[in-house]
Short mmCIF file of C-alpha atoms and ligand atoms in Angstrom, two decimals:
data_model
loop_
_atom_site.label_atom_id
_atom_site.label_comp_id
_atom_site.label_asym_id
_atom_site.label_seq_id
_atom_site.Cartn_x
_atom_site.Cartn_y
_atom_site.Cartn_z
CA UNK A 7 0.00 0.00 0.00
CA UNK A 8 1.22 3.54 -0.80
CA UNK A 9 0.35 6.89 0.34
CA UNK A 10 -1.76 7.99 3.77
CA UNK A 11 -4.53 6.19 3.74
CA UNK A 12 -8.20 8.35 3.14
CA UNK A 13 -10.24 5.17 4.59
CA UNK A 14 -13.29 6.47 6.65
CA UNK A 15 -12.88 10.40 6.13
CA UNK A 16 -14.64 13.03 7.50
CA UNK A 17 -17.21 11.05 10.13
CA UNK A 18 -15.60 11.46 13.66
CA UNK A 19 -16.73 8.81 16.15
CA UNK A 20 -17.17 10.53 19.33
CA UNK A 21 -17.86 7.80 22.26
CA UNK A 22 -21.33 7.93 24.07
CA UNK A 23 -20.86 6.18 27.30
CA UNK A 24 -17.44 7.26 29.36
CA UNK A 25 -18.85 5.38 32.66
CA UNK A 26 -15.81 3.65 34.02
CA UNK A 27 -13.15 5.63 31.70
CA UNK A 28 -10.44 7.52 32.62
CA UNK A 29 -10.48 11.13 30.51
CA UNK A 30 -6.88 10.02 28.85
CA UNK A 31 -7.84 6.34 28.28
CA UNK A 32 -11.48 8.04 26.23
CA UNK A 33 -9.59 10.38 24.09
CA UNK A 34 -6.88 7.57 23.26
CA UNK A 35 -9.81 5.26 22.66
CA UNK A 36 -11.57 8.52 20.43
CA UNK A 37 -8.20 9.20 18.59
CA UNK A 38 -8.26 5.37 17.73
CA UNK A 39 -11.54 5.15 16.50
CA UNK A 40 -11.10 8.75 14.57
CA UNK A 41 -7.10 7.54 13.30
CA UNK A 42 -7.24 6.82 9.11
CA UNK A 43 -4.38 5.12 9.58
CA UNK A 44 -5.87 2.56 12.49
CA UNK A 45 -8.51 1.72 9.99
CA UNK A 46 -5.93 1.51 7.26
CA UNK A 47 -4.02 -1.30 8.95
CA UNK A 48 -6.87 -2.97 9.89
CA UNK A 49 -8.10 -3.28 6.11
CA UNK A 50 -4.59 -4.01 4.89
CA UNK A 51 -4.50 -6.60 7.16
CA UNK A 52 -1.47 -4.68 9.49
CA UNK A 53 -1.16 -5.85 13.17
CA UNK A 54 -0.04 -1.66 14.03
CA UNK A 55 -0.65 1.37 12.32
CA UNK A 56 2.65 1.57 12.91
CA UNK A 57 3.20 -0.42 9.79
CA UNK A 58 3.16 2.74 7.45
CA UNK A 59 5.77 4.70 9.09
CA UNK A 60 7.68 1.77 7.66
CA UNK A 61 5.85 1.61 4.40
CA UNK A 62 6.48 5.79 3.94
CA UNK A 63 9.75 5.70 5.14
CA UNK A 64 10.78 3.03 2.42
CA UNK A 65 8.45 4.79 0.02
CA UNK A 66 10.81 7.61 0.52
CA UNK A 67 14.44 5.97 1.19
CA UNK A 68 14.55 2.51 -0.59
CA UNK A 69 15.99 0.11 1.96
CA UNK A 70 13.64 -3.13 1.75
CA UNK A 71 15.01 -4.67 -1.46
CA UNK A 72 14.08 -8.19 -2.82
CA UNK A 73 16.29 -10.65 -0.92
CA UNK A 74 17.53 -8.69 1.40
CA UNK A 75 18.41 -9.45 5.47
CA UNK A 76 16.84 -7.37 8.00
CA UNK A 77 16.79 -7.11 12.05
CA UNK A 78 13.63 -5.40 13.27
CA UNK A 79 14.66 -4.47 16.90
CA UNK A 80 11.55 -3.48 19.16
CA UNK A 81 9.18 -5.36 16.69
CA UNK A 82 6.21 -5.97 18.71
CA UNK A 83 2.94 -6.29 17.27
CA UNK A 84 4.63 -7.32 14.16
CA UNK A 85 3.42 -4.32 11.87
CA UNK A 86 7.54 -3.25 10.70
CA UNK A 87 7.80 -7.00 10.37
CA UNK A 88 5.20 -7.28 8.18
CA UNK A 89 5.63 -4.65 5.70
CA UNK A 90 9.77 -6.61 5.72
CA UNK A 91 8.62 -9.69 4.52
CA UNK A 92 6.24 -8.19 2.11
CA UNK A 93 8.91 -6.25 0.80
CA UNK A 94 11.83 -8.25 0.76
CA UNK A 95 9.97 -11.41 -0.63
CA UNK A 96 10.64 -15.10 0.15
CA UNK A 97 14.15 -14.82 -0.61
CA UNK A 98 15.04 -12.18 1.91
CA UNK A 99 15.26 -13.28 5.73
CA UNK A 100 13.77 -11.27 8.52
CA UNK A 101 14.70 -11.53 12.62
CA UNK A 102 12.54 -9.87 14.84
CA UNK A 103 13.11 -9.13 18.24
CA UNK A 104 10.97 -7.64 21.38
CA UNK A 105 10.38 -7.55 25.16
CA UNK A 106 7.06 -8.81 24.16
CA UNK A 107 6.14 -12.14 23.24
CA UNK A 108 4.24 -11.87 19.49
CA UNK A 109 2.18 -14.06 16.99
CA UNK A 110 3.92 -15.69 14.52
CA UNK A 111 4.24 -14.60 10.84
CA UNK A 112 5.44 -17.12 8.39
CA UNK A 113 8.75 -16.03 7.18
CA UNK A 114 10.19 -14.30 9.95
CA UNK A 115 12.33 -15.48 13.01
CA UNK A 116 10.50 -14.19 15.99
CA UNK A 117 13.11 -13.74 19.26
CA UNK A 118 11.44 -12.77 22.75
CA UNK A 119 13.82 -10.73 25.07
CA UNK A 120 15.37 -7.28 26.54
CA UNK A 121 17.80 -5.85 23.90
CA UNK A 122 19.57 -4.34 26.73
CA UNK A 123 20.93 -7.74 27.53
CA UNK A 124 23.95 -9.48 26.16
CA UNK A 125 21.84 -12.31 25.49
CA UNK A 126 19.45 -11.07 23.38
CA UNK A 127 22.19 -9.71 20.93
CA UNK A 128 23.65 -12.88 20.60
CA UNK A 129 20.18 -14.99 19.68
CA UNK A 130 19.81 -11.96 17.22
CA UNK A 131 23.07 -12.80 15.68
CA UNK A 132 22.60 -16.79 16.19
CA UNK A 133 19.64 -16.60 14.54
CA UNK A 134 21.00 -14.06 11.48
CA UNK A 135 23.56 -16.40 10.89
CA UNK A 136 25.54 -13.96 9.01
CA UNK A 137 25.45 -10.21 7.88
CA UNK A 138 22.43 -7.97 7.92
CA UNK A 139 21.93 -5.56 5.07
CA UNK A 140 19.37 -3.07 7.12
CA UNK A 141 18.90 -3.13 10.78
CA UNK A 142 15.36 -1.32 12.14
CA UNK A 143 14.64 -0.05 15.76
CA UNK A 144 11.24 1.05 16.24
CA UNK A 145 12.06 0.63 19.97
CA UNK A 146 11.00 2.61 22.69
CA UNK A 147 10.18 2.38 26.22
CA UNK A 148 7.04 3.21 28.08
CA UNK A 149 7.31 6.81 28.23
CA UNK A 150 7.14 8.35 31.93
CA UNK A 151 5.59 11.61 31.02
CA UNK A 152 8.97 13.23 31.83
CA UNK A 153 10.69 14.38 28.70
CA UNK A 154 13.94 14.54 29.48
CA UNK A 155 13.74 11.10 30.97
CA UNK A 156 11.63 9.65 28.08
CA UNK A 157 14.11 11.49 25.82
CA UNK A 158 17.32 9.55 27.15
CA UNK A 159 15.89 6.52 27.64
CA UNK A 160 14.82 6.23 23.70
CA UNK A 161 18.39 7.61 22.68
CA UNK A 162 19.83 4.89 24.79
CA UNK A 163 17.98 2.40 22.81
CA UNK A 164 18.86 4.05 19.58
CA UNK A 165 22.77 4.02 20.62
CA UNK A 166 22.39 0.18 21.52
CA UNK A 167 20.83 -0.45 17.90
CA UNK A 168 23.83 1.32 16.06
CA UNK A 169 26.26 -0.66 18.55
CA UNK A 170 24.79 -3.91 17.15
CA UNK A 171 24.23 -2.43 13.87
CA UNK A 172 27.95 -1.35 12.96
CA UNK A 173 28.73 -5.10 14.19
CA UNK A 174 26.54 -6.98 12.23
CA UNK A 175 25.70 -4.91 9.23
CA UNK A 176 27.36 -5.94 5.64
CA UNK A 177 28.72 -2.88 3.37
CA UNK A 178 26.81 -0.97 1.93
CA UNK A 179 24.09 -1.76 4.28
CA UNK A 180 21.33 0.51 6.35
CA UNK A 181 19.99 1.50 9.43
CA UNK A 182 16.92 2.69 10.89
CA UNK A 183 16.25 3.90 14.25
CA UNK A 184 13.41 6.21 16.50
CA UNK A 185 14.66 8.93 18.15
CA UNK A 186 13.43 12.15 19.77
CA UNK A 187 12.66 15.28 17.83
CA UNK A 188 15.16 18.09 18.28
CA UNK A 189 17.23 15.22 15.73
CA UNK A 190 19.42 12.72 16.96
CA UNK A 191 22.45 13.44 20.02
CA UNK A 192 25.26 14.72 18.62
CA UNK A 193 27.57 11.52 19.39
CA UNK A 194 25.00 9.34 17.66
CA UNK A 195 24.83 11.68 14.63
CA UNK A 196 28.47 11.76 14.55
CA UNK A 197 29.26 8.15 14.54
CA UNK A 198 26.55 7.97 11.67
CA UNK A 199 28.15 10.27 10.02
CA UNK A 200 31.60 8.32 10.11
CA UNK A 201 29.98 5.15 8.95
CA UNK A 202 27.14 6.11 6.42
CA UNK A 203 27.18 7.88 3.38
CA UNK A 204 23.79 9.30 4.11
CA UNK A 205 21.98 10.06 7.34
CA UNK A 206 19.12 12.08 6.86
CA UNK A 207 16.30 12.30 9.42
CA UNK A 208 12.40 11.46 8.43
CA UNK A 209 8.96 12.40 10.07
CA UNK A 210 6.27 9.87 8.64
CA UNK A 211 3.40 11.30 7.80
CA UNK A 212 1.53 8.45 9.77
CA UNK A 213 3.97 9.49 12.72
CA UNK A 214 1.85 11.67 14.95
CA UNK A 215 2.01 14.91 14.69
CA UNK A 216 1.57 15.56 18.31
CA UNK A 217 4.50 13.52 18.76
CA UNK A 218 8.21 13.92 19.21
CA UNK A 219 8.77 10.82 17.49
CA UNK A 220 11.63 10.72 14.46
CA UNK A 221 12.93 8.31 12.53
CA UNK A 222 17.08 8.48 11.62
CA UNK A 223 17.43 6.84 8.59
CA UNK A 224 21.27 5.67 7.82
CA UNK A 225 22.22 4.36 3.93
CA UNK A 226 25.66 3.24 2.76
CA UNK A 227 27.07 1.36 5.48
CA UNK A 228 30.80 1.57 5.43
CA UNK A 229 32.46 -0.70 7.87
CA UNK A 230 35.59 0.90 8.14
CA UNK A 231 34.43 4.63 8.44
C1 SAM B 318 6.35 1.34 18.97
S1 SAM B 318 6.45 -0.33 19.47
C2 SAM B 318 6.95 -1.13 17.99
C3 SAM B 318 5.88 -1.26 16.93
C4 SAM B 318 6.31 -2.13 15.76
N1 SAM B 318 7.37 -1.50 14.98
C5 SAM B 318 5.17 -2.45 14.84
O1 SAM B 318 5.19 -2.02 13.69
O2 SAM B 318 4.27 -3.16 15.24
C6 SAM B 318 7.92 -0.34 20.43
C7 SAM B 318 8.33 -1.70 20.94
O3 SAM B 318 9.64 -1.62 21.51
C8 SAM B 318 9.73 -2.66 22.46
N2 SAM B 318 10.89 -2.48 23.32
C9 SAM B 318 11.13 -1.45 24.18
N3 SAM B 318 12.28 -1.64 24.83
C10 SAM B 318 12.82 -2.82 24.36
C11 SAM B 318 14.00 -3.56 24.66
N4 SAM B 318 14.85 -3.13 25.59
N5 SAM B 318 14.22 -4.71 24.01
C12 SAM B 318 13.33 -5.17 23.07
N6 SAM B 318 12.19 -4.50 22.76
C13 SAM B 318 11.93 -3.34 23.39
C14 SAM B 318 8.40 -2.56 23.19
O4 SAM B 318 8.09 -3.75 23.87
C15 SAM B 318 7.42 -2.26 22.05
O5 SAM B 318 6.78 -3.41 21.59
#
């Protein structure tokens, strides 16, 4: 699927009964109902709405090619997943990793576990069994409401996924990560920099526009920087 989706314009669904709802868990449940993209996914068959930050991001910066190997860190329902294996076609391999325990999806190697841990970077790599040409990270924590604290704690997950990604990636390769608006910290940016021959930074249009949320996207992976 390309483009924002138009599904359902124009008719806002505004909730009748709020008996036994918090005022934040009502408008989340309003913005749901109200969300294009929510309906999108659901027609398209997409376990997140999430899935077309991934499809408009590749839209814009082709990274999924036919064949191709790909990590998606922080993968959880499975949308980024699913748009991979669409994308890169049977003979492409996809390893998926998250705190969260998720449905299958034929094609893709689904790992359970804290990236934070040594552990869980290893099964990633077990289960690679080789190179990677584009590493994702949609990861992020549960925010806190702070934003400085929600703002280090994402970067911190970001930093992790370049870590693993300048290990694992092949030349030539990409990289994907969600950081905090304001662009990326100016150690990430520079490492980047160093190893990519392009780093640009992309705001989805199905990325909220409330939201702080970013995407760093990394092309030209070049191993010895
Ligand atoms: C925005 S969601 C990802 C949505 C996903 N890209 C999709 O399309 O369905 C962020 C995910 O990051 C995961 N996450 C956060 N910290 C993590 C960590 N340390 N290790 C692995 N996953 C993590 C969360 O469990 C959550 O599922």
């Amino acid at each position: 699927m390309k483009g924002p989706p138009t599904a359902g314009r124009g008719v806002a669904t505004r909730l009748r009964t709020a008996k036994g709802r918090s005022t934040a868990s009502q408008k989340w449940l309003e913005r749901q109902l109200n969300d294009p993209y929510v309906r999108a996914a659901q027609a398209a068959g997409y376990r997140s709405r999430a899935a077309f930050k991934l499809v408009e991001i590749d839209d814009r910066v082709r990274l999924l090619r036919p064949g191709a190997r790909v990590v998606d860190l922080g993968a959880a329902p499975g949308g980024w997943t699913q748009v991979a294996l669409q994308r890169i076609g049977p003979a492409g391999r996809v390893v998926a990793l998250d705190l969260l325990a998720m449905d299958p999806l034929p094609g893709a190697i689904l790992l359970q576990g804290d990236f934070q841990e040594a552990a869980a970077e290893q099964a990633v790599r077990a289960a690679l069994a080789g190179q990677a040409d584009l590493v994702l990270s949609d990861m992020a924590p549960n925010t806190t409401g702070h934003n400085a604290t929600d703002h280090l704690r994402i970067m911190a997950l970001a930093e992790l996924a370049l870590d693993f990604a300048l290990k694992v990636l092949a030349p030539g390769g990409g990289f994907v990560a969600k950081v905090f608006q304001g662009g990326s910290e100016k150690g990430l940016l520079d490492l980047l920099k160093r190893h990519f021959a392009a780093v640009r930074h992309v705001k989805p249009p199905a990325s909220r526009k409330g939201s702080s949320e970013l995407y760093v996207v990394a092309t030209g992976f070049r191993p010895a920087g």
